[in-house]
Amino acid sequence: MRLALITMLVLLAGCRSVGYYAHVSHGQMALLAARKPIDKVIDDPKTPDKVRKRLVTARDARRFASDQLDLPANRSYTYYVQLDRPWVAYNVFATPELSVDPVVHCFPFAGCVSYRGYFRRELADREAARQQALGYDVSIGDVPAYSTLGWFADPLLSSMLGWDDDDLVGTIFHELAHQKIYVKNDSSFNESYASFVEQEGVREWHAAKGLVAPDPKGDMLSRSFTQQVLALRDGLKAMYAMPMTDEVKRVAKAEAFEVFRGQYLAWRANEAGGDHRYDRWMAQPMNNAKLLPFGLYDQWTGAFATLFDNSGRQWPAFFTAVATLAKLPPDKRTRELKALQPL
C-alpha cells in the first residue's frame, strides 16, 4: 500500500516548537539546495543508465501532464534530488488505545491531518515513543514523495525511482493535481480527486504512447485488500463503542487482529492468486494507528469518474466542476459526492 503523502506546507505551518520548525525548515531547504535540473542530470555522462531512463520517462510525463491533462505548467518535477536515504520522510500516525479515531494535527493553511511528518527517522521514532508513552497506538509510515501544494518547485526524488513506470508517471499527475485544487480539512476529497486524476491520466498516457492498457489486477487487489482493512476498522469501531470494560475490549481487539491475519492468508491464497505484495505490511505489528491511511485514496474516486464523464471527459471542464465542489460547505460537498458515486 502506498501511504498517505505528506505536504511540506503542513509541516511548516504546524510547528508547535522551535525545534520542530527548525527541523522541517532545514529538511525542506536541504532538498531545495540539492536540486539539479533533470535535463542536466540526463545529459551528465556520470548518470547511471537506469536512472537516466527513469528521468527521461519522468520528463516526458511532466510535459504530458501540462500539455494533455491541463495540470499546472510550473517548475515542479523538472528537478531531481539524489537522497542519502531510502525515504524522503516519515509520517507518525497515532490513535487512542481503544479507538480508531486519529490524533489530529491542525495547521493554518493546509488544515487538519491525521499524522505528523519528519525528515529524519530518529525524530519520527522519538515522536512515536512520546505518543506511545501517552498510551496511544502508533504507526510510522515511510514516505517516498511529498507535495508542497505549489509553494515550492517540488523535485523528483530518488526514492520515487524504484517504482514501475505507471507509479512514477501517476505520482507526478497525482501531486500536480494537488497543486491545482486542494481543500482544507478534507483529506478524503483531496486524495480521491488526485487519485482519479492519476488513474485517468495514466490511462491517457498509455493511449498516447501506444502502450498496452494498464493491467487492472493491481488496482483490483488494492481495492479488495483496502475493503478488508476498512471492514476490520469498522468492526473495531463498533466494538470499542460497546458497553464493555477496557480489559474485555483489549482482548477483543487482539482477537480481531488475529482473525484478520487468518483471513488475509485465505484471501492471498484464493482471491489474490498467491500474490504476496501485502506480506510486508501484514508482518508488522498490528494496531489501530496502522489502519488510519486506508480509504483516503479511493473513497470518492467513483464520484470523480462520474464527474469526468459529466464534463464530456474534458479536463478543463472537469477541473472547473471539481473547483465548484471544493467551494461548497463540507456537508453539502459530501452530499454531492454521494450523489455522483456509482451504485
mmCIF file of C-alpha atoms in Angstrom:
data_model
loop_
_atom_site.group_PDB
_atom_site.id
_atom_site.type_symbol
_atom_site.label_atom_id
_atom_site.label_comp_id
_atom_site.label_asym_id
_atom_site.label_seq_id
_atom_site.Cartn_x
_atom_site.Cartn_y
_atom_site.Cartn_z
ATOM 1 C CA MET A 1 0.000 0.000 0.000
ATOM 2 C CA ARG A 2 1.157 3.458 -0.783
ATOM 3 C CA LEU A 3 0.966 5.579 2.340
ATOM 4 C CA ALA A 4 -0.576 8.924 2.534
ATOM 5 C CA LEU A 5 1.718 11.620 1.075
ATOM 6 C CA ILE A 6 2.962 14.459 3.325
ATOM 7 C CA THR A 7 2.821 18.142 2.429
ATOM 8 C CA MET A 8 5.648 20.398 3.456
ATOM 9 C CA LEU A 9 3.197 23.238 3.854
ATOM 10 C CA VAL A 10 1.564 21.189 6.578
ATOM 11 C CA LEU A 11 4.879 20.690 8.255
ATOM 12 C CA LEU A 12 5.949 24.314 8.087
ATOM 13 C CA ALA A 13 2.598 25.685 9.187
ATOM 14 C CA GLY A 14 2.167 23.236 12.008
ATOM 15 C CA CYS A 15 5.241 23.891 14.065
ATOM 16 C CA ARG A 16 4.460 23.721 17.773
ATOM 17 C CA SER A 17 8.009 24.198 18.868
ATOM 18 C CA VAL A 18 11.132 25.942 17.651
ATOM 19 C CA GLY A 19 12.841 22.565 17.347
ATOM 20 C CA TYR A 20 10.178 21.141 15.054
ATOM 21 C CA TYR A 21 10.152 24.296 12.935
ATOM 22 C CA ALA A 22 13.924 24.164 12.614
ATOM 23 C CA HIS A 23 13.805 20.504 11.622
ATOM 24 C CA VAL A 24 11.250 20.807 8.839
ATOM 25 C CA SER A 25 12.671 24.101 7.589
ATOM 26 C CA HIS A 26 16.145 22.598 7.381
ATOM 27 C CA GLY A 27 14.811 19.474 5.661
ATOM 28 C CA GLN A 28 12.944 21.445 3.014
ATOM 29 C CA MET A 29 15.816 23.837 2.385
ATOM 30 C CA ALA A 30 18.253 20.919 2.093
ATOM 31 C CA LEU A 31 16.108 19.400 -0.630
ATOM 32 C CA LEU A 32 15.885 22.695 -2.500
ATOM 33 C CA ALA A 33 19.638 23.121 -2.261
ATOM 34 C CA ALA A 34 20.243 19.603 -3.587
ATOM 35 C CA ARG A 35 18.033 20.012 -6.666
ATOM 36 C CA LYS A 36 19.545 19.606 -10.103
ATOM 37 C CA PRO A 37 17.706 20.251 -13.375
ATOM 38 C CA ILE A 38 16.558 16.924 -14.790
ATOM 39 C CA ASP A 39 17.869 17.841 -18.243
ATOM 40 C CA LYS A 40 21.388 18.289 -16.843
ATOM 41 C CA VAL A 41 21.250 15.018 -14.920
ATOM 42 C CA ILE A 42 20.098 13.196 -18.060
ATOM 43 C CA ASP A 43 22.919 14.719 -20.107
ATOM 44 C CA ASP A 44 25.571 14.027 -17.462
ATOM 45 C CA PRO A 45 27.703 11.034 -18.638
ATOM 46 C CA LYS A 46 28.161 10.028 -14.988
ATOM 47 C CA THR A 47 24.442 9.391 -14.548
ATOM 48 C CA PRO A 48 23.729 5.621 -14.416
ATOM 49 C CA ASP A 49 21.770 4.404 -17.438
ATOM 50 C CA LYS A 50 18.960 3.074 -15.246
ATOM 51 C CA VAL A 51 18.497 6.460 -13.570
ATOM 52 C CA ARG A 52 18.726 8.270 -16.907
ATOM 53 C CA LYS A 53 15.971 6.104 -18.373
ATOM 54 C CA ARG A 54 13.648 6.787 -15.441
ATOM 55 C CA LEU A 55 14.318 10.519 -15.614
ATOM 56 C CA VAL A 56 13.537 10.606 -19.328
ATOM 57 C CA THR A 57 10.202 8.935 -18.585
ATOM 58 C CA ALA A 58 9.525 11.413 -15.776
ATOM 59 C CA ARG A 59 10.387 14.371 -18.005
ATOM 60 C CA ASP A 60 8.014 13.149 -20.709
ATOM 61 C CA ALA A 61 5.275 12.618 -18.124
ATOM 62 C CA ARG A 62 5.784 16.115 -16.736
ATOM 63 C CA ARG A 63 5.265 17.630 -20.173
ATOM 64 C CA PHE A 64 2.276 15.386 -20.838
ATOM 65 C CA ALA A 65 0.680 16.499 -17.558
ATOM 66 C CA SER A 66 0.574 20.147 -18.613
ATOM 67 C CA ASP A 67 0.045 19.675 -22.346
ATOM 68 C CA GLN A 68 -2.651 16.991 -22.224
ATOM 69 C CA LEU A 69 -4.129 16.908 -18.698
ATOM 70 C CA ASP A 70 -4.401 20.654 -18.033
ATOM 71 C CA LEU A 71 -2.253 20.321 -14.900
ATOM 72 C CA PRO A 72 -0.060 23.204 -13.671
ATOM 73 C CA ALA A 73 2.761 24.237 -16.012
ATOM 74 C CA ASN A 74 5.341 25.148 -13.407
ATOM 75 C CA ARG A 75 8.834 24.035 -12.380
ATOM 76 C CA SER A 76 7.696 21.159 -10.149
ATOM 77 C CA TYR A 77 9.220 17.814 -11.169
ATOM 78 C CA THR A 78 11.695 19.471 -13.528
ATOM 79 C CA TYR A 79 14.422 18.946 -10.903
ATOM 80 C CA TYR A 80 15.959 15.817 -9.405
ATOM 81 C CA VAL A 81 17.348 15.097 -5.946
ATOM 82 C CA GLN A 82 19.504 12.100 -5.131
ATOM 83 C CA LEU A 83 18.697 11.385 -1.489
ATOM 84 C CA ASP A 84 21.116 9.968 1.060
ATOM 85 C CA ARG A 85 18.345 7.751 2.488
ATOM 86 C CA PRO A 86 15.715 5.333 1.131
ATOM 87 C CA TRP A 87 12.729 7.562 2.015
ATOM 88 C CA VAL A 88 12.333 11.315 1.935
ATOM 89 C CA ALA A 89 10.239 11.479 5.115
ATOM 90 C CA TYR A 90 8.309 9.540 7.742
ATOM 91 C CA ASN A 91 4.723 10.053 8.922
ATOM 92 C CA VAL A 92 3.754 9.302 12.528
ATOM 93 C CA PHE A 93 0.125 8.187 12.983
ATOM 94 C CA ALA A 94 -1.486 7.785 16.408
ATOM 95 C CA THR A 95 -4.848 6.772 17.877
ATOM 96 C CA PRO A 96 -6.117 6.162 21.394
ATOM 97 C CA GLU A 97 -5.643 2.562 22.514
ATOM 98 C CA LEU A 98 -9.370 1.789 22.245
ATOM 99 C CA SER A 99 -10.387 3.969 19.322
ATOM 100 C CA VAL A 100 -9.794 4.113 15.585
ATOM 101 C CA ASP A 101 -10.081 7.917 15.544
ATOM 102 C CA PRO A 102 -6.766 9.602 14.740
ATOM 103 C CA VAL A 103 -4.828 12.050 16.842
ATOM 104 C CA VAL A 104 -5.302 15.067 14.587
ATOM 105 C CA HIS A 105 -2.831 17.877 13.896
ATOM 106 C CA CYS A 106 -4.254 21.139 12.536
ATOM 107 C CA PHE A 107 -2.374 23.798 10.602
ATOM 108 C CA PRO A 108 -3.340 27.287 9.383
ATOM 109 C CA PHE A 109 -3.003 26.726 5.635
ATOM 110 C CA ALA A 110 -3.361 23.024 4.963
ATOM 111 C CA GLY A 111 -5.971 22.270 7.608
ATOM 112 C CA CYS A 112 -6.151 19.155 9.782
ATOM 113 C CA VAL A 113 -4.410 15.867 9.032
ATOM 114 C CA SER A 114 -4.044 12.579 10.877
ATOM 115 C CA TYR A 115 -0.255 12.410 11.049
ATOM 116 C CA ARG A 116 2.886 14.386 11.759
ATOM 117 C CA GLY A 117 5.791 14.289 9.332
ATOM 118 C CA TYR A 118 9.556 14.176 9.851
ATOM 119 C CA PHE A 119 12.532 14.159 7.515
ATOM 120 C CA ARG A 120 14.679 12.104 9.895
ATOM 121 C CA ARG A 121 13.735 8.623 11.044
ATOM 122 C CA GLU A 122 15.194 9.082 14.511
ATOM 123 C CA LEU A 123 12.930 12.076 15.110
ATOM 124 C CA ALA A 124 9.911 10.124 13.896
ATOM 125 C CA ASP A 125 10.899 7.312 16.256
ATOM 126 C CA ARG A 126 11.214 9.804 19.098
ATOM 127 C CA GLU A 127 7.750 11.221 18.407
ATOM 128 C CA ALA A 128 6.323 7.699 18.164
ATOM 129 C CA ALA A 129 7.865 6.831 21.538
ATOM 130 C CA ARG A 130 6.403 10.003 23.055
ATOM 131 C CA GLN A 131 2.931 9.111 21.772
ATOM 132 C CA GLN A 132 3.274 5.528 22.994
ATOM 133 C CA ALA A 133 4.235 6.799 26.448
ATOM 134 C CA LEU A 134 0.923 8.674 26.468
ATOM 135 C CA GLY A 135 -0.864 5.369 25.863
ATOM 136 C CA TYR A 136 -1.571 5.774 22.160
ATOM 137 C CA ASP A 137 -1.346 3.185 19.397
ATOM 138 C CA VAL A 138 1.339 4.414 16.983
ATOM 139 C CA SER A 139 2.457 3.586 13.452
ATOM 140 C CA ILE A 140 5.221 5.070 11.282
ATOM 141 C CA GLY A 141 4.770 5.232 7.515
ATOM 142 C CA ASP A 142 7.646 5.548 5.041
ATOM 143 C CA VAL A 143 7.101 8.425 2.589
ATOM 144 C CA PRO A 144 8.716 8.222 -0.870
ATOM 145 C CA ALA A 145 7.281 11.524 -2.182
ATOM 146 C CA TYR A 146 5.573 14.670 -0.979
ATOM 147 C CA SER A 147 3.911 17.824 -2.271
ATOM 148 C CA THR A 148 4.217 21.425 -1.101
ATOM 149 C CA LEU A 149 0.971 22.253 -2.934
ATOM 150 C CA GLY A 150 2.883 24.507 -5.329
ATOM 151 C CA TRP A 151 4.616 26.671 -2.720
ATOM 152 C CA PHE A 152 7.966 25.311 -3.919
ATOM 153 C CA ALA A 153 9.109 23.652 -7.130
ATOM 154 C CA ASP A 154 8.819 20.080 -5.883
ATOM 155 C CA PRO A 155 11.642 17.868 -7.161
ATOM 156 C CA LEU A 156 11.589 14.309 -8.383
ATOM 157 C CA LEU A 157 13.262 12.202 -5.690
ATOM 158 C CA SER A 158 15.475 9.141 -5.919
ATOM 159 C CA SER A 159 13.011 7.413 -3.559
ATOM 160 C CA MET A 160 10.458 7.546 -6.395
ATOM 161 C CA LEU A 161 12.614 5.762 -8.966
ATOM 162 C CA GLY A 162 12.122 2.288 -7.508
ATOM 163 C CA TRP A 163 8.541 2.237 -8.778
ATOM 164 C CA ASP A 164 7.428 0.959 -12.148
ATOM 165 C CA ASP A 165 6.677 3.478 -14.895
ATOM 166 C CA ASP A 166 2.960 3.693 -14.159
ATOM 167 C CA ASP A 167 3.543 4.525 -10.495
ATOM 168 C CA LEU A 168 6.232 7.069 -11.350
ATOM 169 C CA VAL A 169 4.134 8.775 -14.019
ATOM 170 C CA GLY A 170 0.971 8.534 -11.939
ATOM 171 C CA THR A 171 2.588 10.119 -8.890
ATOM 172 C CA ILE A 172 3.607 13.152 -10.936
ATOM 173 C CA PHE A 173 -0.001 13.519 -12.125
ATOM 174 C CA HIS A 174 -1.297 12.970 -8.581
ATOM 175 C CA GLU A 175 0.915 15.591 -6.973
ATOM 176 C CA LEU A 176 0.270 18.189 -9.671
ATOM 177 C CA ALA A 177 -3.460 17.622 -9.171
ATOM 178 C CA HIS A 178 -2.991 18.604 -5.507
ATOM 179 C CA GLN A 179 -1.271 21.774 -6.660
ATOM 180 C CA LYS A 180 -4.253 22.659 -8.859
ATOM 181 C CA ILE A 181 -7.019 22.092 -6.276
ATOM 182 C CA TYR A 182 -6.745 21.466 -2.538
ATOM 183 C CA VAL A 183 -9.416 21.685 0.181
ATOM 184 C CA LYS A 184 -8.519 22.265 3.809
ATOM 185 C CA ASN A 185 -9.706 19.644 6.290
ATOM 186 C CA ASP A 186 -10.951 17.168 3.677
ATOM 187 C CA SER A 187 -8.281 14.533 3.079
ATOM 188 C CA SER A 188 -10.709 12.051 1.507
ATOM 189 C CA PHE A 189 -11.807 14.625 -1.080
ATOM 190 C CA ASN A 190 -8.240 15.695 -1.859
ATOM 191 C CA GLU A 191 -6.803 12.203 -2.167
ATOM 192 C CA SER A 192 -9.751 10.689 -4.050
ATOM 193 C CA TYR A 193 -9.709 13.558 -6.541
ATOM 194 C CA ALA A 194 -5.945 13.339 -7.074
ATOM 195 C CA SER A 195 -6.128 9.533 -7.324
ATOM 196 C CA PHE A 196 -8.743 9.782 -10.055
ATOM 197 C CA VAL A 197 -6.561 12.257 -11.962
ATOM 198 C CA GLU A 198 -3.677 9.816 -11.536
ATOM 199 C CA GLN A 199 -5.656 6.803 -12.774
ATOM 200 C CA GLU A 200 -7.264 8.537 -15.745
ATOM 201 C CA GLY A 201 -4.022 10.332 -16.554
ATOM 202 C CA VAL A 202 -2.095 7.044 -16.693
ATOM 203 C CA ARG A 203 -4.810 5.571 -18.940
ATOM 204 C CA GLU A 204 -4.480 8.508 -21.339
ATOM 205 C CA TRP A 205 -0.678 8.298 -21.123
ATOM 206 C CA HIS A 206 -0.835 4.661 -22.228
ATOM 207 C CA ALA A 207 -3.173 5.524 -25.110
ATOM 208 C CA ALA A 208 -0.988 8.415 -26.283
ATOM 209 C CA LYS A 209 2.184 6.308 -26.130
ATOM 210 C CA GLY A 210 0.616 3.291 -27.839
ATOM 211 C CA LEU A 211 1.159 1.187 -24.742
ATOM 212 C CA VAL A 212 -0.950 -1.736 -23.633
ATOM 213 C CA ALA A 213 -3.748 -0.602 -21.316
ATOM 214 C CA PRO A 214 -2.749 -0.674 -17.631
ATOM 215 C CA ASP A 215 -3.194 -4.071 -16.009
ATOM 216 C CA PRO A 216 -6.253 -3.763 -13.738
ATOM 217 C CA LYS A 217 -5.083 -6.581 -11.445
ATOM 218 C CA GLY A 218 -3.102 -4.335 -9.140
ATOM 219 C CA ASP A 219 -5.969 -1.890 -8.685
ATOM 220 C CA MET A 220 -8.420 -4.722 -8.109
ATOM 221 C CA LEU A 221 -6.231 -6.305 -5.436
ATOM 222 C CA SER A 222 -5.658 -2.929 -3.805
ATOM 223 C CA ARG A 223 -9.389 -2.245 -3.642
ATOM 224 C CA SER A 224 -10.104 -5.716 -2.295
ATOM 225 C CA PHE A 225 -7.427 -5.502 0.399
ATOM 226 C CA THR A 226 -8.481 -1.980 1.357
ATOM 227 C CA GLN A 227 -12.096 -3.103 1.733
ATOM 228 C CA GLN A 228 -10.982 -5.808 4.160
ATOM 229 C CA VAL A 229 -8.938 -3.348 6.224
ATOM 230 C CA LEU A 230 -11.837 -0.902 6.316
ATOM 231 C CA ALA A 231 -14.159 -3.708 7.429
ATOM 232 C CA LEU A 232 -11.704 -4.516 10.235
ATOM 233 C CA ARG A 233 -11.587 -0.853 11.223
ATOM 234 C CA ASP A 234 -15.382 -0.561 11.197
ATOM 235 C CA GLY A 235 -15.647 -3.712 13.302
ATOM 236 C CA LEU A 236 -13.182 -2.366 15.839
ATOM 237 C CA LYS A 237 -15.007 0.960 15.973
ATOM 238 C CA ALA A 238 -18.290 -0.779 16.709
ATOM 239 C CA MET A 239 -16.669 -2.980 19.354
ATOM 240 C CA TYR A 240 -14.983 -0.042 21.102
ATOM 241 C CA ALA A 241 -18.381 1.655 21.401
ATOM 242 C CA MET A 242 -19.944 -1.314 23.193
ATOM 243 C CA PRO A 243 -20.623 -1.228 26.961
ATOM 244 C CA MET A 244 -17.706 -3.453 27.959
ATOM 245 C CA THR A 245 -14.766 -2.989 30.286
ATOM 246 C CA ASP A 246 -11.482 -1.805 28.809
ATOM 247 C CA GLU A 247 -9.872 -5.150 29.601
ATOM 248 C CA VAL A 248 -12.545 -7.031 27.658
ATOM 249 C CA LYS A 249 -12.100 -4.616 24.767
ATOM 250 C CA ARG A 250 -8.334 -5.207 24.770
ATOM 251 C CA VAL A 251 -8.889 -8.954 24.479
ATOM 252 C CA ALA A 252 -11.439 -8.473 21.699
ATOM 253 C CA LYS A 253 -9.033 -6.127 19.908
ATOM 254 C CA ALA A 254 -6.224 -8.689 19.949
ATOM 255 C CA GLU A 255 -8.587 -11.393 18.724
ATOM 256 C CA ALA A 256 -9.835 -9.187 15.881
ATOM 257 C CA PHE A 257 -6.295 -8.669 14.593
ATOM 258 C CA GLU A 258 -5.526 -12.405 14.789
ATOM 259 C CA VAL A 259 -8.702 -13.256 12.895
ATOM 260 C CA PHE A 260 -7.744 -10.690 10.274
ATOM 261 C CA ARG A 261 -4.345 -12.329 9.808
ATOM 262 C CA GLY A 262 -6.020 -15.665 9.174
ATOM 263 C CA GLN A 263 -8.463 -14.091 6.732
ATOM 264 C CA TYR A 264 -5.560 -12.493 4.907
ATOM 265 C CA LEU A 265 -3.832 -15.833 4.368
ATOM 266 C CA ALA A 266 -7.021 -17.271 2.893
ATOM 267 C CA TRP A 267 -7.528 -14.194 0.692
ATOM 268 C CA ARG A 268 -3.925 -14.301 -0.521
ATOM 269 C CA ALA A 269 -4.183 -17.972 -1.458
ATOM 270 C CA ASN A 270 -7.531 -17.685 -3.204
ATOM 271 C CA GLU A 271 -8.732 -14.284 -4.427
ATOM 272 C CA ALA A 272 -5.222 -12.831 -4.756
ATOM 273 C CA GLY A 273 -3.914 -15.931 -6.515
ATOM 274 C CA GLY A 274 -0.845 -16.202 -4.287
ATOM 275 C CA ASP A 275 0.162 -12.550 -4.690
ATOM 276 C CA HIS A 276 2.486 -11.527 -1.831
ATOM 277 C CA ARG A 277 2.519 -7.743 -2.229
ATOM 278 C CA TYR A 278 0.935 -7.147 1.192
ATOM 279 C CA ASP A 279 3.040 -9.633 3.158
ATOM 280 C CA ARG A 280 5.472 -6.983 4.405
ATOM 281 C CA TRP A 281 2.646 -4.833 5.715
ATOM 282 C CA MET A 282 0.964 -7.808 7.362
ATOM 283 C CA ALA A 283 4.215 -8.942 9.000
ATOM 284 C CA GLN A 284 4.454 -5.732 11.031
ATOM 285 C CA PRO A 285 2.762 -5.286 14.426
ATOM 286 C CA MET A 286 -0.964 -4.555 14.164
ATOM 287 C CA ASN A 287 -2.723 -1.719 15.964
ATOM 288 C CA ASN A 288 -5.387 0.926 15.404
ATOM 289 C CA ALA A 289 -2.988 3.543 14.055
ATOM 290 C CA LYS A 290 -1.733 1.201 11.354
ATOM 291 C CA LEU A 291 -5.231 1.213 9.807
ATOM 292 C CA LEU A 292 -5.542 5.002 9.514
ATOM 293 C CA PRO A 293 -4.180 5.618 5.990
ATOM 294 C CA PHE A 294 -6.618 3.200 4.350
ATOM 295 C CA GLY A 295 -9.595 4.588 2.483
ATOM 296 C CA LEU A 296 -8.167 8.081 1.943
ATOM 297 C CA TYR A 297 -7.215 7.482 -1.662
ATOM 298 C CA ASP A 298 -10.287 5.833 -3.121
ATOM 299 C CA GLN A 299 -13.393 6.743 -1.125
ATOM 300 C CA TRP A 300 -14.701 9.115 -3.831
ATOM 301 C CA THR A 301 -12.800 8.070 -6.966
ATOM 302 C CA GLY A 302 -16.018 6.690 -8.475
ATOM 303 C CA ALA A 303 -17.718 10.040 -7.918
ATOM 304 C CA PHE A 304 -14.902 11.878 -9.669
ATOM 305 C CA ALA A 305 -15.075 9.405 -12.559
ATOM 306 C CA THR A 306 -18.770 10.270 -12.943
ATOM 307 C CA LEU A 307 -17.931 13.967 -12.771
ATOM 308 C CA PHE A 308 -15.333 13.490 -15.513
ATOM 309 C CA ASP A 309 -17.901 11.769 -17.737
ATOM 310 C CA ASN A 310 -20.425 14.529 -16.990
ATOM 311 C CA SER A 311 -17.772 17.039 -18.057
ATOM 312 C CA GLY A 312 -17.524 15.473 -21.501
ATOM 313 C CA ARG A 313 -14.245 13.852 -20.483
ATOM 314 C CA GLN A 314 -12.597 17.243 -20.943
ATOM 315 C CA TRP A 315 -10.045 18.207 -18.333
ATOM 316 C CA PRO A 316 -10.721 21.978 -18.163
ATOM 317 C CA ALA A 317 -14.438 21.387 -17.631
ATOM 318 C CA PHE A 318 -13.686 18.664 -15.078
ATOM 319 C CA PHE A 319 -11.375 20.879 -13.031
ATOM 320 C CA THR A 320 -13.958 23.667 -13.102
ATOM 321 C CA ALA A 321 -16.538 21.229 -11.709
ATOM 322 C CA VAL A 322 -14.099 19.997 -9.036
ATOM 323 C CA ALA A 323 -13.338 23.585 -8.034
ATOM 324 C CA THR A 324 -17.071 24.204 -7.663
ATOM 325 C CA LEU A 325 -17.354 21.206 -5.342
ATOM 326 C CA ALA A 326 -14.327 22.381 -3.394
ATOM 327 C CA LYS A 327 -16.040 25.673 -2.547
ATOM 328 C CA LEU A 328 -19.111 24.004 -1.026
ATOM 329 C CA PRO A 329 -19.587 23.636 2.733
ATOM 330 C CA PRO A 330 -18.330 20.206 3.894
ATOM 331 C CA ASP A 331 -21.770 18.646 4.425
ATOM 332 C CA LYS A 332 -23.100 19.783 1.057
ATOM 333 C CA ARG A 333 -19.896 18.681 -0.677
ATOM 334 C CA THR A 334 -20.271 15.204 0.803
ATOM 335 C CA ARG A 335 -23.908 15.022 -0.329
ATOM 336 C CA GLU A 336 -22.894 15.975 -3.851
ATOM 337 C CA LEU A 337 -20.167 13.324 -3.896
ATOM 338 C CA LYS A 338 -22.593 10.668 -2.643
ATOM 339 C CA ALA A 339 -24.993 11.595 -5.449
ATOM 340 C CA LEU A 340 -22.196 11.189 -8.010
ATOM 341 C CA GLN A 341 -20.931 7.904 -6.551
ATOM 342 C CA PRO A 342 -21.814 4.865 -8.719
ATOM 343 C CA LEU A 343 -24.161 2.368 -7.114
#
